[in-house]
Amino acid sequence: MISTEPVAVYQQPVEDVIAALGSDAAHGLTTEEARRRLAQYGLNKLEAEQPVPAWRKFLAQFQEVLIILLLIAAAISLVVWLIERDEPLPYESLVIFAIVLLNGILGFVQEERAERAVAALRAMTADEASVVRDGRLQRVPAAELVPGDIILIEEGDKIPADGRLICSVALQTNEASLTGESMPVSKTTAPIPEQVGIGDRANMVFSGTSVTYGRGRAVVTATGMQTEMGKIASLLSQTESEPTPLQQELDRTGKLLGIVVIILAVIMSTTIIVVQGIRQFSALVDVLTLGVALAVAAVPEGLPAMVTVVLALGVQRMAKRNAIVCKLPAVETLGSATVIASDKTGTLTKNEMTVRTIVTASGRVEVTGIGYAPVGELLQDGHPIQDESLRTEVTFTLVAADRANNAVLQQRDGRWIIQGDPTEGALIVAARKAGLTDEALDKRFARIGEVPFSSERKLMSTVHTDAERPERLLVFTKGAPDILLRRCHAIWVGDGPQPLTEERRTRILEINEQLAGEALRTLGIAYRSLPRHALEHPDALSDRIEQELVFLGLVGMIDPPREEAKDAVAVAKGAGIRPIMITGDHPKTAVAIAEELGLATTATVITGAELERLTDEELRTRVCEVAVYARVNPEHKLRIVDALQHNGHVVAMTGDGVNDAPALKAADIGVAMGITGTDVAKEAADMILADDNFATIVAAVEEGRAIFANIQKFLRFLLSSNIGEVLTMFGSVVLAGVLGLTATGNEAFIAPLLATHILWINLVTDGAPALALGLDPAAPDVMKQKPRPPGSGVITREMWLGIIFVGCIMAVGTLFVLDRSLPGGLIAGTGDMPYGRTMAFTTLMLFQMFNVFNARSDTHSAFYELFHNPWLWSAVTLSIILQVTVIYVPFLQRAFDTVPLRGSDWLICALVASSVLWLRELSKVVRRSLGRAR
């Protein structure tokens, strides 16, 4: 039986804990055992709130006040029919019930689809963990961790489960989310005999907290709801997710439009009752039903749900292009981005560092081969190295570079890959090309300590024993050459150290500048010998050991620009977006890459040191012209973001480290690296790049613009169609006398359309065609337009003018067809009321089918890329087929009070309805002409 008692874990020696968990510190669990334990303990994740049952979601579709009123009106109409029995069946009531039911089903299906899409997105952003299984380091989903797993954690990682530390190298964690303590907690491995609170369990790490410094290894002791975070979660209820700003704006728009429509419906119903002197109860019920049906059809209560569907489906498309959106508002903001502030390494470049040259005291060596495959040669002037002093210096340099290193070179599926930092990986590959094997180096130089890299020091050191000289320890250090040189007092020449004179120091810096001018990233390598007892002092393992170093050599490596990045930079510029580069590299390296990518023709560059000397006001002026920031710290990014935002820019900022988190949060769109990014950076970001590629950011902007444009398309369509219905009904009441709409026979009043007609139009046009508009592919010129002004509403003034214009055309055209179909009025016809209503019903429906093509743009012709969206044509075809069934299927004729139409009738309806297309085309031509004139 495996013991996971949390009280005992921190009090016991770690060896006892590992033994009790049936694990192995070096090899971890086997895959088979991990699978068995996963079945026993369950997934390593917190229990979610109980899902809402499907039947409750379905009933929620009928909770709108207007829907309830409509159902009440239909029920009253049914009661009246039961009393009067003037028809064989209560057709109107049954049709209303059926349409409301169908609308409810469509709403339910849309909601379910949106939830599935959002759930799929959550799965894409699921955390991963580094774990040792079968004696091999692997990356697995954090949800699959089990007690007994051996996990590796390092700076920037989110800790995936509770664990007992096996080793700790300057490890510090932020446990504020668990304990409320804001200061980082230093971690050790020693057992704690007495009982202490969570905050004092220094040999434990806890799920949901994050590593702020150092690295460590731990054995998992608790997962899922058994973790300390899980125990807290079990006491709390989950909060509901907040709607996005776009959804809030649409909700406000819908409510405002709803108020206007309801007022018009009340006025219309009151006018019918007063003007036509209605007193009969059944007629009053009909008027009430008509008014409520008009309000139900005209109020876009489904807008937020439709937006959720379009956003979710669009975000899934973005994910297929390697841009994983964590927060939906980022999609809205993408269309407004004016600046993309990008890291260089891995984003604008391939992040496949390759050592090209090594310079030591005796000369320069070129390294052949590309990528991570350890295949290549070390050449001096194009030939194998002949100078023994140079060979010795280069070998010692690569030994130190290989040992001061945490990366792992592996061959997987026939492909060489690096686990860890690409720069460190490149050093290992170079060492292998020099014939230095991992086994031989491990056997002689066993690591016993480390001073991890920090962005402040720009150095990283490891301490090793030397099997050939047991009396000493060796410190191997690598880092920024200019900083490293300040800590060196000697240089290795041939077989031993010599004093580092000012002349030699100056020469090394000159060579460093020369290599940087060749677009090479440079690292300095050094070492130091210490007595065996040097680490016995508790504070010995610190940056104090990075003094009195012996300089070994310079390593120049290159991370070539991504081929697609250059094209992406050009696309971004064409879209009115200014790309800028922020890097810790040397200014000359940064400028060389920037010029090759086309980021700047005359690349103005600011270094971190220069940036620190600038005041906020001076920086706000300079950011408008600077395209490259070099030798900057992550902390500088926050100042750059603030300066850009102060100038009115909407900033997308990339980052991958812990220290990038503040800038990612401050940016309008924080973009974390999916491959090299730390968990802390990913949590702070709005979007994650699965491939760490700059081109993906630009693709995400394009997709974001397309999503926003599609939302505007279906808004343009829905609102103009709804306004057309409202104006048609209201106009018929106001102009009843002019149109000759007078009650005859048994009818208490005359309306151009029945409640069932309005609801039917709402069903067949607001569903499939509107959703199909939301799936419209991006317009070819979407990245040739300027960014959307920040703060501009989703429905602009120009959109409202177009919506009202189209609504008026629909109303006038429908009333015209109605008038010419009936006797009297302005144009005398010969048909009866059922014929006139069928003509008006069909015309209004066809108006909306033509209008759906108008709605694709406020400026482009409806014929532009006409067949670009097959879903739209399918939706229009389906709607027309449904309309035909209502007119020609006998039992539907009875239900909707329609009559069959002749071919000539259809032609008249289609010709009049097409006027909305031609008149809107004319208005677009005028608008484009005025735009060119300006």
Short mmCIF file of C-alpha atoms in Angstrom, two decimals, residues 270-440:
data_model
loop_
_atom_site.label_atom_id
_atom_site.label_comp_id
_atom_site.label_asym_id
_atom_site.label_seq_id
_atom_site.Cartn_x
_atom_site.Cartn_y
_atom_site.Cartn_z
CA THR A 270 -52.37 50.49 -29.26
CA THR A 271 -52.90 52.23 -32.61
CA ILE A 272 -54.57 49.12 -34.09
CA ILE A 273 -56.85 48.80 -31.08
CA VAL A 274 -57.80 52.50 -30.98
CA VAL A 275 -58.01 53.31 -34.71
CA GLN A 276 -59.81 50.12 -35.69
CA GLY A 277 -62.02 50.14 -32.59
CA ILE A 278 -61.26 46.57 -31.55
CA ARG A 279 -63.38 45.30 -28.68
CA GLN A 280 -63.57 41.53 -29.21
CA PHE A 281 -61.48 39.47 -26.80
CA SER A 282 -60.17 37.16 -29.52
CA ALA A 283 -59.11 40.16 -31.62
CA LEU A 284 -57.34 41.69 -28.63
CA VAL A 285 -55.47 38.42 -28.18
CA ASP A 286 -54.47 38.48 -31.87
CA VAL A 287 -53.17 42.05 -31.55
CA LEU A 288 -51.24 41.13 -28.39
CA THR A 289 -49.77 38.06 -30.10
CA LEU A 290 -48.76 40.12 -33.14
CA GLY A 291 -47.07 42.81 -31.01
CA VAL A 292 -45.16 40.31 -28.89
CA ALA A 293 -44.15 38.27 -31.95
CA LEU A 294 -42.78 41.42 -33.57
CA ALA A 295 -40.78 42.22 -30.44
CA VAL A 296 -39.48 38.64 -30.19
CA ALA A 297 -38.39 38.65 -33.83
CA ALA A 298 -36.85 42.11 -33.72
CA VAL A 299 -34.97 41.94 -30.41
CA PRO A 300 -31.56 40.29 -31.05
CA GLU A 301 -31.55 38.42 -27.75
CA GLY A 302 -29.31 35.75 -29.26
CA LEU A 303 -26.45 38.12 -30.09
CA PRO A 304 -24.20 37.23 -27.11
CA ALA A 305 -24.63 33.51 -27.80
CA MET A 306 -23.95 34.02 -31.51
CA VAL A 307 -20.84 36.05 -30.66
CA THR A 308 -19.63 33.27 -28.37
CA VAL A 309 -20.03 30.71 -31.16
CA VAL A 310 -18.22 32.86 -33.71
CA LEU A 311 -15.44 33.74 -31.27
CA ALA A 312 -14.97 30.13 -30.20
CA LEU A 313 -14.93 28.80 -33.77
CA GLY A 314 -12.59 31.59 -34.85
CA VAL A 315 -10.26 30.92 -31.95
CA GLN A 316 -10.14 27.27 -32.95
CA ARG A 317 -9.08 28.37 -36.42
CA MET A 318 -6.37 30.46 -34.78
CA ALA A 319 -5.24 27.44 -32.80
CA LYS A 320 -4.80 25.51 -36.06
CA ARG A 321 -2.41 28.31 -37.03
CA ASN A 322 -0.51 27.78 -33.74
CA ALA A 323 -1.97 30.81 -31.93
CA ILE A 324 -3.74 29.62 -28.78
CA VAL A 325 -5.95 32.31 -27.30
CA CYS A 326 -6.25 32.10 -23.51
CA LYS A 327 -8.56 35.07 -23.03
CA LEU A 328 -11.32 35.85 -25.53
CA PRO A 329 -10.99 39.67 -25.24
CA ALA A 330 -7.59 39.28 -26.90
CA VAL A 331 -9.41 38.44 -30.15
CA GLU A 332 -11.16 41.80 -30.01
CA THR A 333 -7.94 43.64 -29.21
CA LEU A 334 -5.96 41.99 -32.01
CA GLY A 335 -7.77 44.03 -34.63
CA SER A 336 -6.57 47.23 -32.95
CA ALA A 337 -2.89 46.26 -32.51
CA THR A 338 -0.58 48.99 -33.82
CA VAL A 339 2.73 47.67 -32.47
CA ILE A 340 4.13 44.14 -32.16
CA ALA A 341 7.05 44.18 -29.73
CA SER A 342 8.76 40.87 -30.33
CA ASP A 343 11.66 38.99 -28.81
CA LYS A 344 14.29 38.04 -31.37
CA THR A 345 15.45 34.58 -30.39
CA GLY A 346 13.05 31.85 -31.47
CA THR A 347 10.37 34.30 -32.56
CA LEU A 348 11.99 36.24 -35.36
CA THR A 349 14.67 33.57 -35.64
CA LYS A 350 14.58 29.76 -35.74
CA ASN A 351 15.76 29.19 -32.17
CA GLU A 352 18.13 26.53 -33.44
CA MET A 353 21.39 28.01 -32.28
CA THR A 354 24.49 26.75 -34.04
CA VAL A 355 28.06 27.48 -32.94
CA ARG A 356 29.92 28.98 -35.88
CA THR A 357 33.21 30.08 -34.38
CA ILE A 358 35.39 29.77 -31.28
CA VAL A 359 38.08 32.35 -30.53
CA THR A 360 40.79 31.74 -27.93
CA ALA A 361 44.12 33.34 -27.15
CA SER A 362 45.86 31.48 -30.01
CA GLY A 363 43.37 32.09 -32.80
CA ARG A 364 39.98 31.43 -34.35
CA VAL A 365 38.31 28.12 -35.21
CA GLU A 366 35.28 27.69 -37.49
CA VAL A 367 32.69 25.02 -36.70
CA THR A 368 30.81 23.38 -39.57
CA GLY A 369 27.36 21.79 -39.56
CA ILE A 370 23.95 23.25 -38.85
CA GLY A 371 21.18 22.58 -36.36
CA TYR A 372 21.38 20.15 -33.46
CA ALA A 373 22.82 17.13 -35.25
CA PRO A 374 26.34 16.61 -33.75
CA VAL A 375 27.87 16.29 -37.19
CA GLY A 376 30.59 18.72 -38.22
CA GLU A 377 34.26 19.66 -37.96
CA LEU A 378 36.43 22.22 -36.24
CA LEU A 379 38.57 23.97 -38.86
CA GLN A 380 41.40 26.50 -38.78
CA ASP A 381 41.60 28.47 -42.03
CA GLY A 382 39.51 25.79 -43.73
CA HIS A 383 41.69 22.87 -42.57
CA PRO A 384 41.77 20.61 -39.49
CA ILE A 385 43.43 22.32 -36.51
CA GLN A 386 47.22 21.97 -36.63
CA ASP A 387 48.19 24.34 -33.81
CA GLU A 388 48.34 22.25 -30.62
CA SER A 389 48.00 25.29 -28.36
CA LEU A 390 44.88 26.34 -30.23
CA ARG A 391 43.50 22.78 -30.07
CA THR A 392 44.08 22.63 -26.29
CA GLU A 393 42.44 26.03 -25.71
CA VAL A 394 39.41 25.19 -27.85
CA THR A 395 38.97 21.80 -26.16
CA PHE A 396 39.14 23.35 -22.66
CA THR A 397 36.69 26.05 -23.74
CA LEU A 398 34.19 23.46 -24.98
CA VAL A 399 34.62 21.31 -21.86
CA ALA A 400 33.68 24.30 -19.70
CA ALA A 401 30.81 25.23 -22.03
CA ASP A 402 29.45 21.68 -21.98
CA ARG A 403 29.62 21.39 -18.19
CA ALA A 404 28.13 24.83 -17.34
CA ASN A 405 24.99 23.62 -18.96
CA ASN A 406 21.53 22.24 -18.18
CA ALA A 407 20.40 21.29 -21.68
CA VAL A 408 20.10 17.71 -22.90
CA LEU A 409 20.86 16.55 -26.45
CA GLN A 410 18.66 13.62 -27.50
CA GLN A 411 17.88 11.72 -30.65
CA ARG A 412 14.18 11.02 -31.02
CA ASP A 413 12.53 9.43 -34.04
CA GLY A 414 15.74 9.87 -35.99
CA ARG A 415 15.87 13.61 -35.22
CA TRP A 416 18.25 15.38 -32.86
CA ILE A 417 16.47 17.66 -30.41
CA ILE A 418 17.42 19.81 -27.45
CA GLN A 419 15.59 19.74 -24.16
CA GLY A 420 16.38 23.03 -22.50
CA ASP A 421 17.84 26.32 -23.64
CA PRO A 422 18.83 26.38 -27.34
CA THR A 423 21.99 28.36 -26.61
CA GLU A 424 23.12 25.74 -24.13
CA GLY A 425 22.15 23.05 -26.61
CA ALA A 426 24.37 24.60 -29.27
CA LEU A 427 27.35 24.42 -26.89
CA ILE A 428 26.75 20.72 -26.27
CA VAL A 429 26.51 20.04 -30.01
CA ALA A 430 29.80 21.89 -30.58
CA ALA A 431 31.47 19.83 -27.84
CA ARG A 432 30.27 16.61 -29.48
CA LYS A 433 31.67 17.78 -32.83
CA ALA A 434 35.01 18.20 -31.04
CA GLY A 435 34.85 14.58 -29.89
CA LEU A 436 33.89 15.29 -26.27
CA THR A 437 31.37 12.69 -25.13
CA ASP A 438 28.84 13.14 -22.38
CA GLU A 439 29.88 9.88 -20.68
CA ALA A 440 33.57 10.83 -20.49
#
